[in-house]
Amino acid sequence: MNTSASVSYESHGAVGLIALNNPPVNAASHDLRHGLLEAVNVLADDADIRVIAIYGTTKAFIAGADIREFGKPGRDPMLPAICLALENCAKPAISVLHGPTLGGGLEVAISTHARIALPGAILGFPEVTLGIVPGAGGTQRAPRLIGIAATLDLVTTGKRIGAEQALALGLVDRIVAGDAKQIAQDSAADVLSGKLATRRTCDLPVVPDQAAIDRAAENLAATQPHLFSPHKCVQAVAHSTQPLAEGLARERALFKECIDSPQRAGLIHAFFAERAVAKIPEQGATPRDIQSVGVIGGGTMGSGIATALLLAGHTVRLAEWDGDALGRGVATIEKNLAGAVKRGKLTEEGRAAILAGRLSGGTDLVRFDTVDLVIEAVFEDMGVKQDIFRQLDRICKPGAILATNTSYLDINEIAAVTTRAADVIGLHFFSPAHVMRLLEVVVADRTVPKTVATGFALAKRLGKVAVRAGVCDGFIGNRILSHYRKAADYLVLDGAEPDQVDQAMQRFGFAMGPFAVFDLAGLDIGWATRKRQAAARDPAERYVAIGDRICERGWFGRKSGQGYYVYDGSTPRPNPEVAAIIRAERARAGITPRVFSDGEIVDRHMTAMISEAARVLADGIALRPIDIDAVFLFGYGFPRHRGGPLHHADSVGAAELIRRIESYAAEDGNYWQVPPLLRQMVASGQTFAGMNSEA
Ligand code: 3H9
C-alpha cells in the first residue's frame, strides 16, 4: 500500500515493512515525511503487526532533510515529529541502513529501537557543512548512544563514518550484508524471537562530559571564529544532559537561528554549485572511454596532473624533452604519491602497483599512438604548443582527445594546426593538480559535444569539480583574477600595506589574502604575463610597477625565500624591503598615501571581482552565475559560507555595486567601469540567483 508517492508499506505476518522510495537519495521531502508518518501510524494501529521495519529502495536510506526546502515555509509533518512518533511507537520499530544515512536520515534511524547497517552504509551529521545544526534530535539522542565526546566529533565536523566505525561507537547494533528488504524482514523476525534486542534511545542516560564540551568550544573559537553553526552545534550538544523534551526544544531553537543565517544560504548555495556545474548543454553526449593518458611536461603542473590520473586508476605515459627533465618529473610524481600514502589517500601496495605497472615515460611522443587522451602541460608559448599539437595530430590514434592545460592561450589557434579540431579541448587544472578540486573544461569553437562530455566524465573520475568555460584570455578564473589583482595593487599604491589587504580579506573569510597567494604561486608568473601584455596595454591604464620591482631583485615569493613576505621562519613576516619599494613607487607617482579601512578594502576587492565576473557572464564565457561561484569556491579559496562572488553580489545588490563603482570611478574612470549587465539587472529587478534558476 502507498501512503505517498515516496512511501509504501506491506505486512508479512506480524511484520510491517515500510519502504522509502524518493530517488535519487531518499531526501526527507514533505512527501516522504508525510508518507512515513502515515505508514508508522497505520502499522502501529494494526493489531496483527508486532514489529515495524523501515528500509530504503534508492541508493540511500535517507540522505537527510530535503535541502531544497530550506528557506521556504515548513510543511507539517516536520522531521522532529516523525522522530518522536517512531521513538514513542508502542511496537518495536527498527531501521535498516544502506548507503548514505545522513543528517535527518540518521536522526530517523536513532529514533528507531534498533539499527542494522549494511556494510556500505555511510553515517554522519553533515548539517554543520550546510551552516545548520541537526534539527530533529541528533544532538540529543546521539549522546545517549555514543556519548558526548563522540557526538561532538561527528556534529561539529560533519565527518562521515562507515558501518564498522558506527558499530564500534554504538550508533548501530549490527552489520549484515545482503538485500535491504530481506534484512528488514529477517531482523524483524529476530526481534520477535528475542534474538535482536530493542530499546528507546530516550530511555538511555547521558553521561555528562563538560571537559569535552569545553574542549570543543575552545577549539572552535580558535579555528573557526567566523563561522556560525559549529558553535551552535556545541551549545545544542551541551543541552543533552537536560530532560529530552527540553534538549529538543533548545536544539530546535538553535536550528531555526541557523536556518535564518546568511551563512546557511551561502553554504547551501555552495552545495548546489558543486552539482549544478555538471548541467551542461552537452550532457546528452556519450563520453569516450579513457583509460590510458599521455601527459606532456613533467613540471609541477604536468606531474600533478599525472598524479591525479594515476590516483584515479589511469595508465599514464609522461613525456619530457630530455632524460633529466623526465627524471625530475617522475621524481615529483613519486613524491606526490608518497604524500598521498601519508594522507591516507593511497595504500603502500597501491603506490607500489602504480609505480610498477601504470607509469611510464619517454623523451618523445612516438608511444602516444595508443593513448586515449593527451594532456599537454608545457610552458605558455603558442609556437611550442602548436608544434606539439601538429605532432600529436600525426601520431595519435583517431578518436583520441587532445587537451591543453593552457591557462590563457587561445585554444582555437592551437586546434587550428590539427586536422581534428573537434577532438581538441582545454583541461585547465589548478596547482597542485592532484589536490585542487577545480577543473575548467574549456570548449573551443569546433570542440564537439562528445569531447566536452569526455572532459566532464574524466573530471568526475578524478573527483574534480568541472566547470564549462569558453575561450578568452584567462577563461573564467584567471580572467577575473587578473582584473581584481589590479584592484589589490591600486589599494597598495594608494596607501594600504599588502599585509593589511591580506588580513582584511582573511577576516572576510579567504584562506589567504591576495598578496600571500601571489607569493605562493610565484611572482615571476604574473611578471611574465605583464611583460607579454606590455605592448598591448591600454596607455590610459594606471600601471602599478611594485610587482615588477620586486621581481627585478630576484624575489619571486615563497620559492625564493622572499616576496611580499619574508619566509625565514615558521610565520612569514611583511618584507621591509618591499615596504621601501612601495614608498618609492608612491613617491614616483606623486601619491600621498591615505588610510583604507578593512571594510573599504573588502568592498573594493569584491566589487572588482564581481564587475569582471559580470562581464565574463555577459560574454558567455560562463554558462551561469553559479558556474563562476563554483570556480572561485573550488579553485581560488573563496569563503564557502559566502557562497561565491555572485551569490555574495546578490546580498550587496546591483544598485549598491553600481553606486560603489561610480564613486571609485571618480579616481580612476578607466579601471572602474559599470558592467552593462549590472545596469540591466537594476532596470529589470533581476538577480544572479534568478539567472541561475532560469538557465
Ligand atoms: C538535514 O538533514 C537537517 C536535519 O538535521 C533535519 C532538519 C529538521 N536534499 O551528490 P549527488 C541531490 S540537512 C535534496 O550528485 P552522490 C543532489 O543535489 C541534510 N537534494 O550524488 C543531486 O541532485 P541533481 C543533511 C539532495 O551519489 C542528487 O541528489 N544531508 C540531497 O554523489 C544526487 O546527489 C546532507 O548534507 C538532499 N539532502 O552523493 C547530505 N542530497 O541530480 C547531502 C543530495 O539534481 N548529500 N541531493 O544534481 C550528499 O552528501 C550526497 O548527495 C550523497 C549522494 C552522499 C547523499
PDB file of C-alpha atoms and ligand atoms in Angstrom, residues 24-25 27 59 63-68 70 79 100 102-104 107 126-127 130 132 134-135 160 252 255 271-272 275 279, ligand 1:
ATOM      1  CA  PRO A  24      17.842   9.654  -6.103  1.00  0.00           C
ATOM      2  CA  VAL A  25      18.839   9.771  -2.416  1.00  0.00           C
ATOM      3  CA  ALA A  27      15.788  13.115   0.780  1.00  0.00           C
ATOM      4  CA  LYS A  59      20.888   4.403  -3.207  1.00  0.00           C
ATOM      5  CA  ALA A  63      20.408  11.296   2.805  1.00  0.00           C
ATOM      6  CA  GLY A  64      18.897  13.901   5.129  1.00  0.00           C
ATOM      7  CA  ALA A  65      16.307  16.626   5.042  1.00  0.00           C
ATOM      8  CA  ASP A  66      15.419  17.859   1.562  1.00  0.00           C
ATOM      9  CA  ILE A  67      17.882  20.727   1.316  1.00  0.00           C
ATOM     10  CA  ARG A  68      15.819  22.401  -1.411  1.00  0.00           C
ATOM     11  CA  PHE A  70      15.340  25.152   3.414  1.00  0.00           C
ATOM     12  CA  LEU A  79      11.011  15.625  10.895  1.00  0.00           C
ATOM     13  CA  PRO A 100      24.109   7.401   2.864  1.00  0.00           C
ATOM     14  CA  LEU A 102      22.955  11.348   6.882  1.00  0.00           C
ATOM     15  CA  GLY A 103      21.599  14.251   8.890  1.00  0.00           C
ATOM     16  CA  GLY A 104      17.848  13.847   9.228  1.00  0.00           C
ATOM     17  CA  GLU A 107      18.077  11.214  13.167  1.00  0.00           C
ATOM     18  CA  PRO A 126      26.769  16.851   7.763  1.00  0.00           C
ATOM     19  CA  GLU A 127      24.458  19.688   8.869  1.00  0.00           C
ATOM     20  CA  LEU A 130      25.410  23.422   5.409  1.00  0.00           C
ATOM     21  CA  ILE A 132      22.964  24.434  10.447  1.00  0.00           C
ATOM     22  CA  PRO A 134      20.942  18.783  13.374  1.00  0.00           C
ATOM     23  CA  GLY A 135      17.333  19.787  13.913  1.00  0.00           C
ATOM     24  CA  ARG A 160      31.074  10.645   7.630  1.00  0.00           C
ATOM     25  CA  ARG A 252      15.129  23.327  17.558  1.00  0.00           C
ATOM     26  CA  PHE A 255      18.365  25.086  14.324  1.00  0.00           C
ATOM     27  CA  PHE A 271      26.497  22.551  -2.062  1.00  0.00           C
ATOM     28  CA  PHE A 272      24.276  23.025  -5.096  1.00  0.00           C
ATOM     29  CA  ARG A 275      26.333  19.778  -8.571  1.00  0.00           C
ATOM     30  CA  LYS A 279      24.371  20.505 -16.053  1.00  0.00           C
TER      31      LYS A 279
HETATM   32  C1  3H9 B   1      19.450  17.753   7.464  1.00  0.00           C
HETATM   33  O1  3H9 B   1      19.249  16.588   7.300  1.00  0.00           O
HETATM   34  C2  3H9 B   1      18.851  18.545   8.576  1.00  0.00           C
HETATM   35  C3  3H9 B   1      18.264  17.686   9.616  1.00  0.00           C
HETATM   36  O2  3H9 B   1      19.027  17.748  10.792  1.00  0.00           O
HETATM   37  C4  3H9 B   1      16.855  17.977   9.977  1.00  0.00           C
HETATM   38  C5  3H9 B   1      16.145  19.063   9.999  1.00  0.00           C
HETATM   39  C6  3H9 B   1      14.794  19.175  10.574  1.00  0.00           C
HETATM   40  N1  3H9 B   1      18.284  17.222  -0.357  1.00  0.00           N
HETATM   41  O3  3H9 B   1      25.604  14.351  -4.573  1.00  0.00           O
HETATM   42  P1  3H9 B   1      24.890  13.659  -5.693  1.00  0.00           P
HETATM   43  C7  3H9 B   1      20.518  15.721  -4.701  1.00  0.00           C
HETATM   44  S1  3H9 B   1      20.436  18.626   6.393  1.00  0.00           S
HETATM   45  C8  3H9 B   1      17.961  17.492  -1.629  1.00  0.00           C
HETATM   46  O4  3H9 B   1      25.227  14.068  -7.075  1.00  0.00           O
HETATM   47  P2  3H9 B   1      26.159  11.217  -4.904  1.00  0.00           P
HETATM   48  C9  3H9 B   1      21.707  16.410  -5.339  1.00  0.00           C
HETATM   49  O5  3H9 B   1      21.536  17.801  -5.375  1.00  0.00           O
HETATM   50  C10 3H9 B   1      20.853  17.450   5.154  1.00  0.00           C
HETATM   51  N2  3H9 B   1      18.663  17.038  -2.677  1.00  0.00           N
HETATM   52  O6  3H9 B   1      25.032  12.075  -5.587  1.00  0.00           O
HETATM   53  C11 3H9 B   1      21.701  15.770  -6.717  1.00  0.00           C
HETATM   54  O7  3H9 B   1      20.691  16.396  -7.463  1.00  0.00           O
HETATM   55  P3  3H9 B   1      20.850  16.653  -9.042  1.00  0.00           P
HETATM   56  C12 3H9 B   1      21.954  16.584   5.570  1.00  0.00           C
HETATM   57  C13 3H9 B   1      19.734  16.289  -2.421  1.00  0.00           C
HETATM   58  O8  3H9 B   1      25.766   9.811  -5.063  1.00  0.00           O
HETATM   59  C14 3H9 B   1      21.258  14.348  -6.436  1.00  0.00           C
HETATM   60  O9  3H9 B   1      20.594  14.390  -5.160  1.00  0.00           O
HETATM   61  N3  3H9 B   1      22.359  15.756   4.453  1.00  0.00           N
HETATM   62  C15 3H9 B   1      20.127  15.975  -1.123  1.00  0.00           C
HETATM   63  O10 3H9 B   1      27.495  11.649  -5.373  1.00  0.00           O
HETATM   64  C16 3H9 B   1      22.376  13.352  -6.343  1.00  0.00           C
HETATM   65  O11 3H9 B   1      23.347  13.847  -5.433  1.00  0.00           O
HETATM   66  C17 3H9 B   1      23.381  16.079   3.641  1.00  0.00           C
HETATM   67  O12 3H9 B   1      24.028  17.079   3.788  1.00  0.00           O
HETATM   68  C18 3H9 B   1      19.360  16.478  -0.061  1.00  0.00           C
HETATM   69  N4  3H9 B   1      19.659  16.208   1.237  1.00  0.00           N
HETATM   70  O13 3H9 B   1      26.116  11.579  -3.347  1.00  0.00           O
HETATM   71  C19 3H9 B   1      23.673  15.102   2.525  1.00  0.00           C
HETATM   72  N5  3H9 B   1      21.239  15.218  -1.176  1.00  0.00           N
HETATM   73  O14 3H9 B   1      20.943  15.286  -9.627  1.00  0.00           O
HETATM   74  C20 3H9 B   1      23.939  15.814   1.248  1.00  0.00           C
HETATM   75  C21 3H9 B   1      21.521  15.054  -2.472  1.00  0.00           C
HETATM   76  O15 3H9 B   1      19.638  17.404  -9.396  1.00  0.00           O
HETATM   77  N6  3H9 B   1      24.113  14.907   0.146  1.00  0.00           N
HETATM   78  N7  3H9 B   1      20.610  15.701  -3.229  1.00  0.00           N
HETATM   79  O16 3H9 B   1      22.107  17.442  -9.192  1.00  0.00           O
HETATM   80  C22 3H9 B   1      25.264  14.236  -0.109  1.00  0.00           C
HETATM   81  O17 3H9 B   1      26.210  14.304   0.644  1.00  0.00           O
HETATM   82  C23 3H9 B   1      25.344  13.433  -1.373  1.00  0.00           C
HETATM   83  O18 3H9 B   1      24.372  13.919  -2.239  1.00  0.00           O
HETATM   84  C24 3H9 B   1      25.112  11.919  -1.185  1.00  0.00           C
HETATM   85  C25 3H9 B   1      24.998  11.247  -2.574  1.00  0.00           C
HETATM   86  C26 3H9 B   1      26.302  11.316  -0.416  1.00  0.00           C
HETATM   87  C27 3H9 B   1      23.853  11.657  -0.442  1.00  0.00           C
END
